[in-house]
Amino acid sequence: MAKIKYIEFSGKEHVVEVKTGMSVMEGAVKNLIPGIDADCGGACACATCHVYVDKAWLEKLEPMQEMEKTMLDFAEGLESNSRLSCQIKVSDALDGLVVRTPKSQH
Amino acid sequence: MSESVVIVGAGQAAAQTVASLRAEGFAGAITVIGDEPYLPYQRPPLSKAYLAGELALDRLFIKPREFYDDAKCTLILDTTVTRIDRELHRVETHDNRSIAYDALVLATGSRVRHLTTNGEDLPGVRYLRGIADVEAMQSYLKPGVKLVIIGAGYIGLEVAAVAKKRGLTVTVLEMAPRVMARTVSEQLSAFYEAEHRKAGVVIHTGTRVDKIGVVDGTSFVVETSAGRVPADIVIAGVGILPNMELAEAAGLKVANGIVVDEFTRTSDPKIYAVGDCADLPCAHSVTNRARLESVQNAIDQAKHAAAAICGKPKPYTEVPWFWSDQYDLKLQIAGLSGPQDQLVLRGDPAARSFAVFRLRAAAIVAVEAVNAAPEYMMGRRLIAARAKVAPERLADRAVPMKEMGG
């Protein structure tokens, strides 16, 4: 279980608890947080769950697989802290994680 | 503006219609009527992670129940709509309820095509379409079980990949001369066939199933033009059919699905159709019409229906896209194939990362990408732009996909 803070493009914050094993994307969908569409349901096929990870947390995440890296490369508004939230698995170690959703997904 | 929207069907398109209606500012009543007992759920994982037992049931649901509560959407599940009364603008259910609509969205989806001989269903054949189908199969997913799959489309091959990983003996029977013949190029068919064989799957293409004999009530012998194959379980994936009977009985225009215009409107201005059940105008198709069996189409058509209901119609022109997961291979397809397409291979199949582009009148119209996200993602943009790229340049992996825009 981890408390995750999702910050919408508008600045509105949502802090929710997400179960271990779920993805950061699922945590958003299950808690009705806008800005993460996840059209493909987490198959790394659509790049509609793009988030910006708080820089303090970047290092603590599992490194990106090639597929995520290349999908992101073509996502709108790519930044150095961009990730696909469907590929970030939640664990206790991510308690306190902060992610922001990009403008293009609102 | 409509006061009351009724959505028939409770799948991906229905869930998206609810979300998009509220996002568009629709303030009236929304009712979703579905014939399964579940909240709207994702079907793609059924033949992948859910079948493999890697995904709990609640992770299939597209949105949690609170979403529908918050959206003030009435969910009527486990209920079949039996009739549309277009004069009184009401739908009737199997349990004699009658629900009024100002706008009706048909998101009735599709059902599996059954294998028959002399008009009778072949005995012992299972199909994979819903949660219940998968749950009934799971006890067979153990080492040594003999599985025969009829049909080498996405469903058949995804099930084969999951079953092989779980140690089953897997035989795939396909009538066409190659796997996934309906949707991908020969190059991809050959690649996937080789991958499945390497994993230990036996594949017979160009093979007809004649009969299925029931041995002792629990095991089967599948008699084919290539010989007899014993089976503990037989699963067929031979295509799906649009659920359009309700529309047809109501006198709506149907063809290869419920006929809609580019705003998802049927021949009745109060009725829309979205998702697998719709026969839509599609500039990406060589026939200019299509019926698209995909999550993308369910989502995008739903968005268009919601916009149209809210008085903001915009034409549907989205590039179709699909995906399939088999073993560690991610197949991503954008655009639709045509019989005369020029094919351009980029990358090396032996390296297990490559793409086949399809060109029509020199413009890129489709891409089939295997473990090749740049080709797929950039391909989507190029297809949308009807971009023309010289085949030699497209084939040259030394030129990054990002530079293909011209």
Short mmCIF file of C-alpha atoms in Angstrom, two decimals:
data_model
loop_
_atom_site.label_atom_id
_atom_site.label_comp_id
_atom_site.label_asym_id
_atom_site.label_seq_id
_atom_site.Cartn_x
_atom_site.Cartn_y
_atom_site.Cartn_z
CA MET A 1 0.00 0.00 0.00
CA ALA A 2 1.25 3.47 -0.84
CA LYS A 3 -0.19 6.96 -0.55
CA ILE A 4 0.12 8.62 -3.93
CA LYS A 5 -0.47 12.25 -4.73
CA TYR A 6 -1.84 12.95 -8.18
CA ILE A 7 -1.78 16.59 -9.26
CA GLU A 8 -3.98 17.64 -12.15
CA PHE A 9 -2.78 20.11 -14.74
CA SER A 10 -4.97 22.73 -13.04
CA GLY A 11 -3.08 22.19 -9.79
CA LYS A 12 -5.87 20.28 -8.07
CA GLU A 13 -4.42 17.60 -5.81
CA HIS A 14 -5.74 14.13 -4.99
CA VAL A 15 -4.09 11.94 -2.37
CA VAL A 16 -5.21 8.31 -2.44
CA GLU A 17 -4.06 4.95 -1.15
CA VAL A 18 -3.15 2.46 -3.86
CA LYS A 19 -2.69 -1.24 -3.25
CA THR A 20 0.66 -2.93 -3.81
CA GLY A 21 0.80 -4.65 -7.18
CA MET A 22 -1.51 -2.21 -8.89
CA SER A 23 -0.12 0.32 -11.31
CA VAL A 24 -0.06 4.07 -10.70
CA MET A 25 -2.49 4.27 -13.66
CA GLU A 26 -4.95 1.87 -12.01
CA GLY A 27 -4.72 3.87 -8.80
CA ALA A 28 -5.89 6.93 -10.72
CA VAL A 29 -8.67 5.17 -12.62
CA LYS A 30 -10.04 3.41 -9.53
CA ASN A 31 -10.10 6.69 -7.64
CA LEU A 32 -11.70 8.70 -10.44
CA ILE A 33 -8.74 11.01 -10.89
CA PRO A 34 -9.05 12.94 -14.14
CA GLY A 35 -6.24 13.24 -16.66
CA ILE A 36 -5.29 9.59 -16.96
CA ASP A 37 -7.39 7.98 -19.68
CA ALA A 38 -5.52 4.69 -20.12
CA ASP A 39 -7.48 3.73 -23.22
CA CYS A 40 -5.67 0.41 -23.64
CA GLY A 41 -6.13 -0.57 -20.00
CA GLY A 42 -2.43 -0.80 -19.21
CA ALA A 43 -1.08 -2.74 -22.18
CA CYS A 44 1.49 -0.05 -23.00
CA ALA A 45 -0.26 0.44 -26.34
CA CYS A 46 -1.74 3.92 -26.28
CA ALA A 47 0.37 6.41 -24.25
CA THR A 48 -2.72 8.06 -22.73
CA CYS A 49 -1.58 7.55 -19.13
CA HIS A 50 1.47 9.80 -19.39
CA VAL A 51 2.52 11.45 -16.10
CA TYR A 52 5.37 13.61 -14.84
CA VAL A 53 7.01 12.02 -11.82
CA ASP A 54 8.19 14.34 -9.06
CA LYS A 55 11.93 14.57 -9.57
CA ALA A 56 12.69 13.45 -6.01
CA TRP A 57 11.01 10.13 -6.85
CA LEU A 58 12.44 9.43 -10.29
CA GLU A 59 15.42 7.48 -9.02
CA LYS A 60 13.30 5.30 -6.77
CA LEU A 61 11.22 3.87 -9.60
CA GLU A 62 12.08 0.72 -11.49
CA PRO A 63 13.88 1.73 -14.68
CA MET A 64 11.89 1.97 -17.89
CA GLN A 65 11.62 -0.93 -20.28
CA GLU A 66 12.42 -0.25 -23.93
CA MET A 67 8.74 -0.34 -24.95
CA GLU A 68 7.74 2.34 -22.44
CA LYS A 69 10.69 4.50 -23.43
CA THR A 70 9.83 4.42 -27.11
CA MET A 71 6.07 4.89 -26.58
CA LEU A 72 6.84 7.95 -24.46
CA ASP A 73 9.18 9.32 -27.06
CA PHE A 74 6.11 10.01 -29.16
CA ALA A 75 3.83 11.25 -26.40
CA GLU A 76 2.83 14.90 -26.30
CA GLY A 77 4.77 17.13 -23.90
CA LEU A 78 7.64 14.73 -23.18
CA GLU A 79 9.87 15.82 -20.29
CA SER A 80 12.88 14.23 -18.59
CA ASN A 81 10.57 13.03 -15.80
CA SER A 82 7.89 11.56 -18.08
CA ARG A 83 6.63 8.04 -17.44
CA LEU A 84 3.68 5.91 -18.49
CA SER A 85 1.78 5.39 -15.27
CA CYS A 86 0.55 1.94 -16.35
CA GLN A 87 4.14 0.74 -16.20
CA ILE A 88 4.84 1.94 -12.63
CA LYS A 89 4.01 -0.82 -10.17
CA VAL A 90 2.98 0.33 -6.72
CA SER A 91 4.83 -0.96 -3.67
CA ASP A 92 5.34 0.20 -0.08
CA ALA A 93 8.53 1.86 -1.26
CA LEU A 94 6.48 4.30 -3.30
CA ASP A 95 4.58 5.65 -0.29
CA GLY A 96 4.43 9.41 -0.82
CA LEU A 97 4.94 9.33 -4.60
CA VAL A 98 3.89 12.50 -6.42
CA VAL A 99 2.89 12.55 -10.09
CA ARG A 100 1.42 15.30 -12.28
CA THR A 101 -0.76 14.82 -15.34
CA PRO A 102 0.03 16.65 -18.58
CA LYS A 103 -2.14 19.32 -20.18
CA SER A 104 -2.83 17.19 -23.25
CA GLN A 105 -4.74 14.63 -21.18
CA HIS A 106 -7.24 17.12 -19.77
CA MET B 1 -30.77 18.99 -25.65
CA SER B 2 -31.78 15.50 -24.61
CA GLU B 3 -33.03 14.99 -21.05
CA SER B 4 -32.54 11.29 -20.83
CA VAL B 5 -29.98 9.01 -22.47
CA VAL B 6 -30.35 5.25 -22.44
CA ILE B 7 -27.34 3.10 -23.38
CA VAL B 8 -27.98 -0.49 -24.39
CA GLY B 9 -24.93 -2.62 -23.67
CA ALA B 10 -22.47 -2.33 -20.80
CA GLY B 11 -19.04 -2.76 -22.32
CA GLN B 12 -16.13 -0.49 -23.16
CA ALA B 13 -18.21 1.77 -25.43
CA ALA B 14 -20.99 2.13 -22.86
CA ALA B 15 -18.59 3.10 -20.06
CA GLN B 16 -16.92 5.67 -22.30
CA THR B 17 -20.27 7.09 -23.40
CA VAL B 18 -21.18 7.73 -19.75
CA ALA B 19 -17.82 9.39 -19.04
CA SER B 20 -17.93 11.50 -22.19
CA LEU B 21 -21.55 12.59 -21.74
CA ARG B 22 -20.68 14.01 -18.32
CA ALA B 23 -17.41 15.49 -19.61
CA GLU B 24 -19.41 17.24 -22.35
CA GLY B 25 -21.67 18.72 -19.68
CA PHE B 26 -24.74 16.54 -20.18
CA ALA B 27 -26.89 17.04 -17.08
CA GLY B 28 -29.80 14.69 -17.76
CA ALA B 29 -30.44 11.11 -16.72
CA ILE B 30 -28.19 8.29 -17.96
CA THR B 31 -29.20 4.65 -17.82
CA VAL B 32 -26.97 1.74 -18.88
CA ILE B 33 -28.61 -1.62 -19.50
CA GLY B 34 -26.34 -4.66 -19.89
CA ASP B 35 -27.06 -8.38 -20.11
CA GLU B 36 -24.01 -9.54 -18.13
CA PRO B 37 -23.97 -9.35 -14.32
CA TYR B 38 -20.74 -7.32 -14.26
CA LEU B 39 -19.81 -3.66 -14.27
CA PRO B 40 -18.45 -2.67 -17.70
CA TYR B 41 -15.14 -4.49 -18.09
CA GLN B 42 -12.20 -4.71 -20.44
CA ARG B 43 -12.28 -7.64 -22.81
CA PRO B 44 -8.70 -7.59 -24.18
CA PRO B 45 -7.16 -9.10 -21.00
CA LEU B 46 -9.60 -12.03 -21.15
CA SER B 47 -7.42 -13.86 -23.68
CA LYS B 48 -4.21 -12.58 -22.09
CA ALA B 49 -3.45 -11.72 -18.45
CA TYR B 50 -6.87 -12.70 -17.07
CA LEU B 51 -6.79 -16.12 -18.73
CA ALA B 52 -3.24 -16.55 -17.43
CA GLY B 53 -4.56 -15.92 -13.91
CA GLU B 54 -2.32 -12.87 -13.55
CA LEU B 55 -5.14 -10.38 -13.09
CA ALA B 56 -7.83 -10.34 -10.41
CA LEU B 57 -11.43 -9.85 -11.52
CA ASP B 58 -11.78 -6.36 -10.05
CA ARG B 59 -8.88 -5.16 -12.18
CA LEU B 60 -10.90 -5.89 -15.31
CA PHE B 61 -13.52 -3.29 -14.50
CA ILE B 62 -13.13 -0.15 -16.58
CA LYS B 63 -14.36 2.11 -13.77
CA PRO B 64 -15.30 1.38 -10.17
CA ARG B 65 -18.93 1.42 -9.11
CA GLU B 66 -18.45 4.85 -7.50
CA PHE B 67 -17.83 6.28 -10.95
CA TYR B 68 -21.38 5.43 -12.03
CA ASP B 69 -22.77 6.68 -8.72
CA ASP B 70 -20.88 9.95 -9.05
CA ALA B 71 -22.05 10.26 -12.65
CA LYS B 72 -25.64 9.67 -11.48
CA CYS B 73 -25.81 6.84 -13.96
CA THR B 74 -28.34 4.08 -13.33
CA LEU B 75 -26.79 0.69 -14.05
CA ILE B 76 -29.28 -2.04 -14.90
CA LEU B 77 -27.20 -5.22 -15.20
CA ASP B 78 -28.09 -8.82 -15.94
CA THR B 79 -30.92 -7.47 -18.06
CA THR B 80 -31.66 -7.93 -21.74
CA VAL B 81 -33.30 -5.28 -23.86
CA THR B 82 -35.88 -7.05 -25.98
CA ARG B 83 -37.38 -4.24 -28.02
CA ILE B 84 -37.00 -0.63 -29.03
CA ASP B 85 -40.25 1.28 -29.41
CA ARG B 86 -39.23 4.10 -31.72
CA GLU B 87 -42.61 5.80 -31.67
CA LEU B 88 -42.90 6.09 -27.91
CA HIS B 89 -39.11 6.38 -27.48
CA ARG B 90 -38.85 3.58 -24.99
CA VAL B 91 -36.87 0.36 -24.62
CA GLU B 92 -38.37 -2.77 -23.13
CA THR B 93 -36.49 -5.36 -21.10
CA HIS B 94 -36.89 -9.12 -20.71
CA ASP B 95 -38.45 -8.57 -17.29
CA ASN B 96 -41.09 -6.23 -18.67
CA ARG B 97 -39.56 -2.96 -17.68
CA SER B 98 -39.99 -0.03 -20.00
CA ILE B 99 -37.51 2.84 -19.98
CA ALA B 100 -37.97 6.11 -21.82
CA TYR B 101 -35.23 7.84 -23.78
CA ASP B 102 -34.68 11.09 -25.59
CA ALA B 103 -31.48 9.72 -27.05
CA LEU B 104 -30.64 6.03 -27.33
CA VAL B 105 -27.11 4.69 -27.72
CA LEU B 106 -26.78 1.15 -28.99
CA ALA B 107 -23.52 -0.26 -27.64
CA THR B 108 -24.65 -3.84 -28.03
CA GLY B 109 -21.24 -5.17 -29.04
CA SER B 110 -20.73 -8.50 -30.67
CA ARG B 111 -20.92 -12.19 -29.97
CA VAL B 112 -18.77 -15.10 -31.07
CA ARG B 113 -19.46 -16.90 -34.28
CA HIS B 114 -20.23 -20.55 -33.60
CA LEU B 115 -18.93 -23.54 -35.51
CA THR B 116 -21.72 -25.60 -36.96
CA THR B 117 -22.26 -28.69 -39.07
CA ASN B 118 -25.65 -29.13 -40.70
CA GLY B 119 -26.90 -26.20 -38.71
CA GLU B 120 -26.00 -27.77 -35.35
CA ASP B 121 -23.31 -26.43 -33.03
CA LEU B 122 -20.22 -28.64 -32.98
CA PRO B 123 -20.21 -30.48 -29.64
CA GLY B 124 -17.69 -29.70 -26.92
CA VAL B 125 -16.49 -26.43 -28.43
CA ARG B 126 -15.94 -23.54 -26.07
CA TYR B 127 -15.75 -19.89 -26.99
CA LEU B 128 -14.04 -16.98 -25.33
CA ARG B 129 -15.97 -13.75 -25.11
CA GLY B 130 -16.89 -13.00 -21.52
CA ILE B 131 -15.64 -13.39 -17.96
CA ALA B 132 -17.75 -16.50 -17.45
CA ASP B 133 -16.18 -18.19 -20.49
CA VAL B 134 -12.68 -17.66 -19.14
CA GLU B 135 -13.56 -18.80 -15.65
CA ALA B 136 -14.91 -22.04 -17.07
CA MET B 137 -11.59 -22.63 -18.87
CA GLN B 138 -9.20 -21.89 -16.05
CA SER B 139 -9.24 -25.37 -14.51
CA TYR B 140 -7.84 -26.73 -17.78
CA LEU B 141 -4.81 -24.48 -17.73
CA LYS B 142 -2.36 -26.97 -16.29
CA PRO B 143 0.54 -29.01 -17.62
CA GLY B 144 -0.26 -31.93 -19.88
CA VAL B 145 -3.80 -30.89 -20.80
CA LYS B 146 -4.38 -31.29 -24.52
CA LEU B 147 -5.85 -28.10 -25.96
CA VAL B 148 -7.06 -27.79 -29.54
CA ILE B 149 -7.70 -24.26 -30.78
CA ILE B 150 -9.81 -23.77 -33.88
CA GLY B 151 -8.97 -20.50 -35.61
CA ALA B 152 -5.59 -18.75 -35.73
CA GLY B 153 -6.76 -15.18 -35.28
CA TYR B 154 -5.80 -12.94 -32.37
CA ILE B 155 -7.93 -14.79 -29.83
CA GLY B 156 -6.73 -18.24 -30.88
CA LEU B 157 -3.08 -17.28 -30.90
CA GLU B 158 -3.23 -15.32 -27.65
CA VAL B 159 -4.83 -18.31 -25.96
CA ALA B 160 -2.19 -20.56 -27.50
CA ALA B 161 0.59 -18.39 -26.05
CA VAL B 162 -0.94 -18.37 -22.56
CA ALA B 163 -1.63 -22.12 -22.66
CA LYS B 164 1.88 -22.95 -23.83
CA LYS B 165 3.36 -20.94 -20.98
CA ARG B 166 1.21 -22.98 -18.61
CA GLY B 167 2.52 -26.26 -19.98
CA LEU B 168 -0.40 -27.45 -22.08
CA THR B 169 -0.06 -29.39 -25.32
CA VAL B 170 -1.43 -26.97 -27.88
CA THR B 171 -2.61 -27.59 -31.44
CA VAL B 172 -3.97 -24.76 -33.58
CA LEU B 173 -6.15 -25.53 -36.60
CA GLU B 174 -6.70 -22.84 -39.21
CA MET B 175 -8.71 -23.03 -42.39
CA ALA B 176 -6.82 -20.20 -44.16
CA PRO B 177 -3.35 -20.82 -45.59
CA ARG B 178 -1.74 -18.67 -42.90
CA VAL B 179 -2.33 -17.36 -39.38
CA MET B 180 -4.04 -13.98 -38.79
CA ALA B 181 -4.70 -13.95 -42.54
CA ARG B 182 -7.60 -11.54 -42.25
CA THR B 183 -5.67 -8.74 -40.60
CA VAL B 184 -1.91 -8.88 -41.20
CA SER B 185 0.62 -9.21 -44.02
CA GLU B 186 2.17 -12.52 -45.05
CA GLN B 187 5.43 -11.40 -43.51
CA LEU B 188 3.81 -11.11 -40.09
CA SER B 189 1.89 -14.35 -40.47
CA ALA B 190 5.10 -16.21 -41.23
CA PHE B 191 6.87 -14.59 -38.29
CA TYR B 192 4.11 -15.40 -35.79
CA GLU B 193 3.72 -18.93 -37.09
CA ALA B 194 7.45 -19.50 -36.56
CA GLU B 195 7.33 -18.00 -33.05
CA HIS B 196 4.46 -20.26 -32.02
CA ARG B 197 6.19 -23.31 -33.46
CA LYS B 198 9.36 -22.37 -31.60
CA ALA B 199 7.31 -22.28 -28.39
CA GLY B 200 6.09 -25.78 -29.13
CA VAL B 201 2.64 -25.07 -30.55
CA VAL B 202 1.57 -27.37 -33.37
CA ILE B 203 -0.08 -25.35 -36.14
CA HIS B 204 -1.99 -26.79 -39.08
CA THR B 205 -2.95 -24.14 -41.61
CA GLY B 206 -5.12 -24.81 -44.64
CA THR B 207 -6.93 -27.32 -42.46
CA ARG B 208 -10.64 -27.95 -42.27
CA VAL B 209 -12.41 -29.24 -39.16
CA ASP B 210 -14.92 -31.89 -40.21
CA LYS B 211 -16.26 -33.27 -37.00
CA ILE B 212 -15.69 -33.47 -33.30
CA GLY B 213 -16.18 -36.80 -31.62
CA VAL B 214 -16.93 -36.96 -27.91
CA VAL B 215 -14.91 -39.84 -26.46
CA ASP B 216 -16.20 -40.39 -22.95
CA GLY B 217 -18.02 -37.20 -22.19
CA THR B 218 -14.84 -35.45 -21.10
CA SER B 219 -12.43 -35.77 -23.99
CA PHE B 220 -12.69 -35.23 -27.70
CA VAL B 221 -11.27 -36.20 -31.05
CA VAL B 222 -11.17 -33.41 -33.57
CA GLU B 223 -11.37 -34.85 -37.06
CA THR B 224 -9.70 -32.62 -39.60
CA SER B 225 -8.46 -32.69 -43.17
CA ALA B 226 -4.99 -33.09 -41.63
CA GLY B 227 -5.94 -36.05 -39.45
CA ARG B 228 -7.37 -36.73 -36.00
CA VAL B 229 -6.30 -34.65 -33.03
CA PRO B 230 -7.17 -35.70 -29.47
CA ALA B 231 -8.27 -32.98 -27.07
CA ASP B 232 -9.24 -32.46 -23.43
CA ILE B 233 -10.61 -29.06 -24.32
CA VAL B 234 -11.48 -27.39 -27.63
CA ILE B 235 -11.62 -23.61 -27.91
CA ALA B 236 -12.74 -21.86 -31.07
CA GLY B 237 -11.92 -18.30 -32.04
CA VAL B 238 -13.45 -17.92 -35.47
CA GLY B 239 -14.66 -14.38 -35.46
CA ILE B 240 -17.42 -12.32 -33.96
CA LEU B 241 -20.78 -11.13 -35.23
CA PRO B 242 -22.36 -7.74 -34.53
CA ASN B 243 -25.34 -7.69 -32.19
CA MET B 244 -27.68 -5.83 -34.51
CA GLU B 245 -30.91 -7.80 -34.26
CA LEU B 246 -32.49 -5.36 -31.81
CA ALA B 247 -31.81 -2.52 -34.25
CA GLU B 248 -32.96 -4.52 -37.22
CA ALA B 249 -36.23 -5.50 -35.53
CA ALA B 250 -36.82 -1.81 -34.81
CA GLY B 251 -36.50 -1.07 -38.49
CA LEU B 252 -33.12 0.67 -38.30
CA LYS B 253 -30.86 0.33 -41.29
CA VAL B 254 -28.37 -2.53 -40.86
CA ALA B 255 -25.73 -4.02 -43.14
CA ASN B 256 -22.41 -5.30 -41.79
CA GLY B 257 -23.60 -3.98 -38.43
CA ILE B 258 -25.89 -1.14 -37.44
CA VAL B 259 -25.41 1.49 -40.13
CA VAL B 260 -24.27 4.86 -38.78
CA ASP B 261 -23.03 8.11 -40.27
CA GLU B 262 -19.78 9.89 -39.36
CA PHE B 263 -21.49 11.30 -36.24
CA THR B 264 -22.47 7.79 -35.06
CA ARG B 265 -26.14 8.44 -35.85
CA THR B 266 -28.28 5.57 -37.11
CA SER B 267 -31.12 5.98 -39.59
CA ASP B 268 -33.23 7.23 -36.64
CA PRO B 269 -31.99 10.68 -35.50
CA LYS B 270 -32.63 9.84 -31.84
CA ILE B 271 -30.60 6.63 -31.98
CA TYR B 272 -26.82 6.22 -32.10
CA ALA B 273 -24.68 3.10 -32.42
CA VAL B 274 -21.09 2.74 -31.20
CA GLY B 275 -18.41 0.08 -30.90
CA ASP B 276 -18.31 -3.43 -32.34
CA CYS B 277 -21.95 -3.33 -33.46
CA ALA B 278 -21.62 -0.30 -35.76
CA ASP B 279 -21.08 -0.26 -39.51
CA LEU B 280 -19.43 3.12 -39.96
CA PRO B 281 -18.09 5.32 -42.74
CA CYS B 282 -14.30 4.98 -42.69
CA ALA B 283 -11.91 6.72 -45.05
CA HIS B 284 -9.15 4.35 -43.90
CA SER B 285 -10.94 1.37 -45.41
CA VAL B 286 -10.66 0.53 -49.11
CA THR B 287 -14.45 0.12 -49.18
CA ASN B 288 -14.93 3.42 -47.30
CA ARG B 289 -16.91 1.60 -44.64
CA ALA B 290 -15.83 -0.60 -41.77
CA ARG B 291 -16.94 -2.46 -38.70
CA LEU B 292 -14.13 -2.19 -36.18
CA GLU B 293 -13.76 -4.70 -33.38
CA SER B 294 -11.46 -2.78 -31.11
CA VAL B 295 -11.11 -0.85 -27.89
CA GLN B 296 -9.98 2.22 -29.83
CA ASN B 297 -13.14 2.28 -31.89
CA ALA B 298 -15.37 1.68 -28.88
CA ILE B 299 -13.77 4.60 -27.05
CA ASP B 300 -13.58 7.03 -29.94
CA GLN B 301 -17.06 6.36 -31.30
CA ALA B 302 -18.46 6.72 -27.79
CA LYS B 303 -16.80 10.13 -27.52
CA HIS B 304 -18.35 11.16 -30.82
CA ALA B 305 -21.81 9.93 -29.83
CA ALA B 306 -21.63 11.87 -26.56
CA ALA B 307 -20.54 15.01 -28.41
CA ALA B 308 -23.35 14.64 -30.95
CA ILE B 309 -25.96 14.10 -28.22
CA CYS B 310 -24.72 17.29 -26.58
CA GLY B 311 -25.18 19.23 -29.80
CA LYS B 312 -21.49 19.32 -30.69
CA PRO B 313 -21.22 16.76 -33.51
CA LYS B 314 -17.83 16.27 -35.12
CA PRO B 315 -17.02 13.77 -37.83
CA TYR B 316 -15.23 10.56 -36.88
CA THR B 317 -11.95 10.26 -38.77
CA GLU B 318 -9.70 8.57 -36.19
CA VAL B 319 -7.02 6.17 -37.36
CA PRO B 320 -8.00 2.68 -36.19
CA TRP B 321 -5.50 0.94 -33.91
CA PHE B 322 -5.23 -2.50 -32.34
CA TRP B 323 -2.80 -4.55 -30.32
CA SER B 324 -2.10 -8.16 -29.50
CA ASP B 325 0.20 -9.65 -26.87
CA GLN B 326 1.67 -13.08 -27.55
CA TYR B 327 4.68 -14.31 -25.55
CA ASP B 328 7.03 -11.34 -25.22
CA LEU B 329 5.89 -9.92 -28.55
CA LYS B 330 3.84 -6.76 -28.68
CA LEU B 331 2.00 -6.43 -31.95
CA GLN B 332 0.65 -2.93 -32.57
CA ILE B 333 -1.32 -2.16 -35.70
CA ALA B 334 -2.58 1.19 -36.98
CA GLY B 335 -4.68 1.75 -40.08
CA LEU B 336 -6.51 -0.83 -42.16
CA SER B 337 -5.10 -3.16 -44.77
CA GLY B 338 -6.19 -3.41 -48.40
CA PRO B 339 -5.56 -6.17 -50.92
CA GLN B 340 -3.41 -4.07 -53.26
CA ASP B 341 -1.21 -2.34 -50.69
CA GLN B 342 2.47 -1.96 -51.36
CA LEU B 343 4.35 -3.51 -48.44
CA VAL B 344 7.55 -2.07 -47.03
CA LEU B 345 9.54 -3.97 -44.42
CA ARG B 346 11.52 -1.96 -41.87
CA GLY B 347 13.83 -3.79 -39.50
CA ASP B 348 14.75 -7.43 -39.27
CA PRO B 349 12.21 -10.08 -38.19
CA ALA B 350 15.11 -12.22 -36.98
CA ALA B 351 15.91 -9.47 -34.46
CA ARG B 352 12.26 -9.71 -33.26
CA SER B 353 11.72 -5.99 -33.78
CA PHE B 354 10.37 -4.88 -37.14
CA ALA B 355 7.43 -3.32 -38.90
CA VAL B 356 5.58 -3.72 -42.16
CA PHE B 357 4.21 -0.49 -43.60
CA ARG B 358 1.39 -0.45 -46.12
CA LEU B 359 1.33 2.15 -48.85
CA ARG B 360 -1.65 2.99 -51.07
CA ALA B 361 -1.18 5.49 -53.89
CA ALA B 362 2.22 6.21 -52.33
CA ALA B 363 0.68 7.32 -49.00
CA ILE B 364 1.20 5.40 -45.76
CA VAL B 365 -2.14 3.81 -44.82
CA ALA B 366 -1.21 1.20 -42.22
CA VAL B 367 1.59 -0.19 -40.10
CA GLU B 368 2.00 -3.58 -38.44
CA ALA B 369 4.68 -3.22 -35.78
CA VAL B 370 6.24 -6.02 -33.75
CA ASN B 371 8.15 -4.81 -30.70
CA ALA B 372 8.58 -1.59 -32.65
CA ALA B 373 6.90 1.28 -30.84
CA PRO B 374 8.53 4.11 -32.83
CA GLU B 375 7.24 2.65 -36.07
CA TYR B 376 3.78 2.26 -34.56
CA MET B 377 3.53 5.65 -32.84
CA MET B 378 5.01 7.63 -35.72
CA GLY B 379 3.06 5.44 -38.14
CA ARG B 380 -0.21 6.57 -36.53
CA ARG B 381 0.72 10.19 -37.20
CA LEU B 382 1.85 9.49 -40.76
CA ILE B 383 -1.37 7.61 -41.50
CA ALA B 384 -3.50 10.42 -40.11
CA ALA B 385 -1.59 12.88 -42.29
CA ARG B 386 -1.76 10.57 -45.33
CA ALA B 387 1.97 11.21 -45.56
CA LYS B 388 3.98 10.08 -48.53
CA VAL B 389 7.40 8.72 -47.70
CA ALA B 390 9.65 7.05 -50.26
CA PRO B 391 9.73 3.28 -49.63
CA GLU B 392 13.56 3.17 -49.57
CA ARG B 393 13.63 5.82 -46.86
CA LEU B 394 10.88 4.13 -44.85
CA ALA B 395 12.79 0.84 -45.03
CA ASP B 396 16.03 2.38 -43.80
CA ARG B 397 16.35 2.02 -40.06
CA ALA B 398 19.32 4.36 -40.13
CA VAL B 399 16.72 7.10 -40.65
CA PRO B 400 14.89 7.53 -37.32
CA MET B 401 11.09 7.35 -37.46
CA LYS B 402 10.89 10.87 -36.04
CA GLU B 403 12.46 12.19 -39.22
CA MET B 404 9.92 10.52 -41.51
CA GLY B 405 7.56 13.46 -41.38
CA GLY B 406 9.37 14.93 -44.38
#
